[in-house]
């Protein structure tokens, strides 16, 4: 039985980029997501308590599987970061809403020395890809980030990439929905250059746990608002 936080790591090759995929019951989406990873990109699927075959599917596809028993997006994302060994770490949802094949476009901004943190700004491919309540919540959050933290972004999206050592140096503590915002705030406070690039955003496969539901969106906004109130 895999211990929480332990990695089941294939040793066949050395990854240039590790892609952290927080995962909770994404068996239907994982085959497509993992098949879209570019060469040299290693998938780290963080199983956050799935009751379906997500972990087995990920292992069969050659992914590194990390078990994280503490529920929460931040807990899963950070467990993946700690398991990463590649010089650059990317984050992406495991629900097929975003295409991992476009990650090299984002990563190139880092390897070219143009930015330290690159964010994928979601551009819906269809009307139903990004629920209206989630879109409004994101717009309000972006406004608050600009007003409170003086960081001008349009979307605090799930796809992002940065240098692994840099991410570890931020000492991220949030283990819930505030993790992406804490990363942004601490990166900005550390003087990192932050950039956004448009990335296609499609309807997710399966049931949403966060922004696809009003309750999930409320929890995410609540967690992030708490972090913003602490900004000095």
GROMACS .gro file of C-alpha atoms in nm:
model
  232
    1UNK     CA    1   0.000   0.000   0.000
    2UNK     CA    2   0.141   0.339  -0.099
    3UNK     CA    3   0.199   0.574   0.192
    4UNK     CA    4   0.056   0.928   0.172
    5UNK     CA    5   0.297   1.152  -0.012
    6UNK     CA    6   0.505   0.861  -0.142
    7UNK     CA    7   0.587   0.846  -0.512
    8UNK     CA    8   0.575   0.545  -0.742
    9UNK     CA    9   0.848   0.670  -0.977
   10UNK     CA   10   0.938   0.524  -1.317
   11UNK     CA   11   1.315   0.540  -1.376
   12UNK     CA   12   1.324   0.506  -1.756
   13UNK     CA   13   1.424   0.862  -1.836
   14UNK     CA   14   1.505   1.200  -1.686
   15UNK     CA   15   1.230   1.458  -1.731
   16UNK     CA   16   1.300   1.809  -1.853
   17UNK     CA   17   0.969   1.929  -1.704
   18UNK     CA   18   0.759   1.766  -1.434
   19UNK     CA   19   0.384   1.821  -1.476
   20UNK     CA   20   0.187   1.803  -1.151
   21UNK     CA   21  -0.170   1.680  -1.203
   22UNK     CA   22  -0.383   1.697  -0.884
   23UNK     CA   23  -0.635   1.418  -0.924
   24UNK     CA   24  -0.961   1.320  -0.756
   25UNK     CA   25  -1.165   1.065  -0.952
   26UNK     CA   26  -1.045   1.158  -1.300
   27UNK     CA   27  -1.037   0.808  -1.452
   28UNK     CA   28  -1.239   0.919  -1.755
   29UNK     CA   29  -1.012   1.214  -1.837
   30UNK     CA   30  -0.665   1.083  -1.753
   31UNK     CA   31  -0.600   0.871  -2.066
   32UNK     CA   32  -0.645   1.176  -2.290
   33UNK     CA   33  -0.454   1.410  -2.059
   34UNK     CA   34  -0.156   1.178  -2.024
   35UNK     CA   35  -0.146   1.105  -2.395
   36UNK     CA   36  -0.105   1.478  -2.464
   37UNK     CA   37   0.215   1.525  -2.265
   38UNK     CA   38   0.508   1.632  -2.486
   39UNK     CA   39   0.831   1.432  -2.500
   40UNK     CA   40   1.051   1.506  -2.200
   41UNK     CA   41   0.755   1.602  -1.983
   42UNK     CA   42   0.685   1.364  -1.692
   43UNK     CA   43   0.339   1.336  -1.542
   44UNK     CA   44   0.316   1.337  -1.163
   45UNK     CA   45  -0.042   1.235  -1.087
   46UNK     CA   46  -0.128   1.315  -0.726
   47UNK     CA   47  -0.411   1.088  -0.616
   48UNK     CA   48  -0.605   1.290  -0.360
   49UNK     CA   49  -0.828   1.008  -0.236
   50UNK     CA   50  -0.982   0.881  -0.560
   51UNK     CA   51  -1.239   0.603  -0.534
   52UNK     CA   52  -1.218   0.515  -0.902
   53UNK     CA   53  -0.930   0.367  -1.105
   54UNK     CA   54  -0.741   0.696  -1.148
   55UNK     CA   55  -0.418   0.574  -0.985
   56UNK     CA   56  -0.415   0.247  -1.177
   57UNK     CA   57  -0.479   0.423  -1.507
   58UNK     CA   58  -0.200   0.671  -1.438
   59UNK     CA   59   0.051   0.399  -1.353
   60UNK     CA   60  -0.044   0.198  -1.661
   61UNK     CA   61   0.024   0.506  -1.873
   62UNK     CA   62   0.372   0.541  -1.722
   63UNK     CA   63   0.300   0.834  -1.491
   64UNK     CA   64   0.455   0.884  -1.152
   65UNK     CA   65   0.179   0.841  -0.893
   66UNK     CA   66   0.185   1.019  -0.558
   67UNK     CA   67  -0.073   0.942  -0.290
   68UNK     CA   68  -0.183   1.243  -0.080
   69UNK     CA   69  -0.441   1.160   0.185
   70UNK     CA   70  -0.502   1.518   0.298
   71UNK     CA   71  -0.791   1.650   0.091
   72UNK     CA   72  -0.746   1.983  -0.077
   73UNK     CA   73  -0.610   2.124  -0.401
   74UNK     CA   74  -0.312   2.279  -0.227
   75UNK     CA   75  -0.225   1.955  -0.049
   76UNK     CA   76  -0.226   1.764  -0.378
   77UNK     CA   77  -0.040   2.031  -0.573
   78UNK     CA   78   0.231   2.068  -0.310
   79UNK     CA   79   0.278   1.693  -0.277
   80UNK     CA   80   0.344   1.690  -0.650
   81UNK     CA   81   0.593   1.975  -0.619
   82UNK     CA   82   0.782   1.791  -0.345
   83UNK     CA   83   0.795   1.478  -0.562
   84UNK     CA   84   0.926   1.670  -0.865
   85UNK     CA   85   1.292   1.648  -0.963
   86UNK     CA   86   1.297   1.827  -1.300
   87UNK     CA   87   1.435   2.183  -1.315
   88UNK     CA   88   1.095   2.319  -1.421
   89UNK     CA   89   0.760   2.225  -1.271
   90UNK     CA   90   0.427   2.283  -1.441
   91UNK     CA   91   0.078   2.246  -1.295
   92UNK     CA   92  -0.231   2.142  -1.488
   93UNK     CA   93  -0.577   2.012  -1.405
   94UNK     CA   94  -0.634   1.642  -1.472
   95UNK     CA   95  -0.990   1.688  -1.603
   96UNK     CA   96  -0.904   1.746  -1.973
   97UNK     CA   97  -1.016   2.109  -1.959
   98UNK     CA   98  -0.666   2.222  -2.057
   99UNK     CA   99  -0.437   2.057  -2.311
  100UNK     CA  100  -0.090   1.964  -2.177
  101UNK     CA  101   0.049   1.966  -2.531
  102UNK     CA  102   0.062   2.347  -2.518
  103UNK     CA  103   0.285   2.353  -2.210
  104UNK     CA  104   0.609   2.397  -2.412
  105UNK     CA  105   0.480   2.738  -2.526
  106UNK     CA  106   0.453   2.847  -2.163
  107UNK     CA  107   0.775   2.679  -2.051
  108UNK     CA  108   0.974   2.847  -2.328
  109UNK     CA  109   0.905   3.185  -2.167
  110UNK     CA  110   1.093   3.056  -1.860
  111UNK     CA  111   1.381   2.885  -2.040
  112UNK     CA  112   1.429   3.196  -2.255
  113UNK     CA  113   1.467   3.401  -1.937
  114UNK     CA  114   1.165   3.620  -2.007
  115UNK     CA  115   0.969   3.540  -1.692
  116UNK     CA  116   0.987   3.344  -1.366
  117UNK     CA  117   0.620   3.248  -1.334
  118UNK     CA  118   0.402   3.187  -1.637
  119UNK     CA  119   0.024   3.153  -1.607
  120UNK     CA  120  -0.214   3.006  -1.863
  121UNK     CA  121  -0.498   3.256  -1.910
  122UNK     CA  122  -0.813   3.056  -1.986
  123UNK     CA  123  -0.989   3.124  -2.316
  124UNK     CA  124  -1.311   2.917  -2.339
  125UNK     CA  125  -1.343   2.705  -2.653
  126UNK     CA  126  -1.721   2.673  -2.613
  127UNK     CA  127  -1.993   2.863  -2.427
  128UNK     CA  128  -2.025   2.597  -2.158
  129UNK     CA  129  -1.654   2.548  -2.096
  130UNK     CA  130  -1.633   2.807  -1.817
  131UNK     CA  131  -1.950   2.835  -1.603
  132UNK     CA  132  -2.082   3.188  -1.568
  133UNK     CA  133  -2.062   3.192  -1.188
  134UNK     CA  134  -1.697   3.083  -1.202
  135UNK     CA  135  -1.614   3.343  -1.464
  136UNK     CA  136  -1.767   3.623  -1.257
  137UNK     CA  137  -1.587   3.500  -0.946
  138UNK     CA  138  -1.256   3.498  -1.135
  139UNK     CA  139  -1.316   3.850  -1.262
  140UNK     CA  140  -1.388   3.975  -0.911
  141UNK     CA  141  -1.083   3.796  -0.774
  142UNK     CA  142  -0.858   3.944  -1.045
  143UNK     CA  143  -0.986   4.290  -0.952
  144UNK     CA  144  -0.909   4.231  -0.584
  145UNK     CA  145  -0.562   4.098  -0.664
  146UNK     CA  146  -0.486   4.411  -0.862
  147UNK     CA  147  -0.624   4.642  -0.593
  148UNK     CA  148  -0.479   4.470  -0.287
  149UNK     CA  149  -0.154   4.321  -0.419
  150UNK     CA  150  -0.085   4.546  -0.721
  151UNK     CA  151  -0.059   4.244  -0.951
  152UNK     CA  152  -0.237   4.291  -1.283
  153UNK     CA  153  -0.367   3.956  -1.408
  154UNK     CA  154  -0.688   3.857  -1.582
  155UNK     CA  155  -0.707   3.494  -1.470
  156UNK     CA  156  -0.573   3.291  -1.178
  157UNK     CA  157  -0.591   2.976  -1.388
  158UNK     CA  158  -0.483   2.620  -1.310
  159UNK     CA  159  -0.207   2.593  -1.574
  160UNK     CA  160   0.125   2.745  -1.472
  161UNK     CA  161   0.498   2.677  -1.470
  162UNK     CA  162   0.806   2.794  -1.284
  163UNK     CA  163   1.153   2.686  -1.177
  164UNK     CA  164   1.133   2.406  -0.918
  165UNK     CA  165   1.394   2.551  -0.682
  166UNK     CA  166   1.223   2.887  -0.699
  167UNK     CA  167   0.886   2.737  -0.613
  168UNK     CA  168   1.032   2.552  -0.316
  169UNK     CA  169   1.192   2.874  -0.192
  170UNK     CA  170   0.848   3.038  -0.170
  171UNK     CA  171   0.764   2.809   0.125
  172UNK     CA  172   0.398   2.773   0.026
  173UNK     CA  173   0.173   2.686   0.321
  174UNK     CA  174  -0.188   2.685   0.195
  175UNK     CA  175  -0.324   2.336   0.140
  176UNK     CA  176  -0.670   2.431   0.017
  177UNK     CA  177  -0.797   2.636  -0.275
  178UNK     CA  178  -0.576   2.932  -0.189
  179UNK     CA  179  -0.257   2.757  -0.305
  180UNK     CA  180  -0.247   2.915  -0.655
  181UNK     CA  181  -0.302   3.262  -0.511
  182UNK     CA  182  -0.039   3.216  -0.241
  183UNK     CA  183   0.207   3.115  -0.513
  184UNK     CA  184   0.125   3.432  -0.708
  185UNK     CA  185   0.147   3.662  -0.406
  186UNK     CA  186   0.475   3.521  -0.278
  187UNK     CA  187   0.628   3.516  -0.625
  188UNK     CA  188   0.538   3.883  -0.668
  189UNK     CA  189   0.673   3.971  -0.323
  190UNK     CA  190   1.000   3.797  -0.418
  191UNK     CA  191   1.030   4.019  -0.725
  192UNK     CA  192   0.952   3.751  -0.983
  193UNK     CA  193   0.846   3.852  -1.331
  194UNK     CA  194   0.494   3.718  -1.387
  195UNK     CA  195   0.333   3.674  -1.725
  196UNK     CA  196   0.009   3.538  -1.873
  197UNK     CA  197  -0.046   3.363  -2.205
  198UNK     CA  198  -0.382   3.274  -2.360
  199UNK     CA  199  -0.457   2.900  -2.337
  200UNK     CA  200  -0.765   2.716  -2.469
  201UNK     CA  201  -1.013   2.606  -2.202
  202UNK     CA  202  -1.257   2.324  -2.283
  203UNK     CA  203  -1.546   2.162  -2.096
  204UNK     CA  204  -1.407   1.928  -1.834
  205UNK     CA  205  -1.461   1.552  -1.845
  206UNK     CA  206  -1.658   1.423  -1.547
  207UNK     CA  207  -1.797   1.600  -1.242
  208UNK     CA  208  -1.631   1.919  -1.123
  209UNK     CA  209  -1.512   1.951  -0.765
  210UNK     CA  210  -1.433   2.324  -0.759
  211UNK     CA  211  -1.519   2.593  -1.013
  212UNK     CA  212  -1.780   2.382  -1.191
  213UNK     CA  213  -2.002   2.401  -0.882
  214UNK     CA  214  -2.132   2.704  -0.697
  215UNK     CA  215  -2.026   2.553  -0.362
  216UNK     CA  216  -1.676   2.478  -0.490
  217UNK     CA  217  -1.641   2.828  -0.631
  218UNK     CA  218  -1.759   2.978  -0.302
  219UNK     CA  219  -1.499   2.779  -0.105
  220UNK     CA  220  -1.222   2.879  -0.347
  221UNK     CA  221  -1.315   3.248  -0.328
  222UNK     CA  222  -1.338   3.229   0.051
  223UNK     CA  223  -0.990   3.072   0.080
  224UNK     CA  224  -0.837   3.327  -0.157
  225UNK     CA  225  -1.011   3.625   0.002
  226UNK     CA  226  -0.855   3.528   0.335
  227UNK     CA  227  -0.509   3.540   0.178
  228UNK     CA  228  -0.577   3.879   0.018
  229UNK     CA  229  -0.688   4.026   0.351
  230UNK     CA  230  -0.344   3.942   0.487
  231UNK     CA  231  -0.164   4.136   0.215
  232UNK     CA  232   0.012   4.442   0.355
   0.00000   0.00000   0.00000
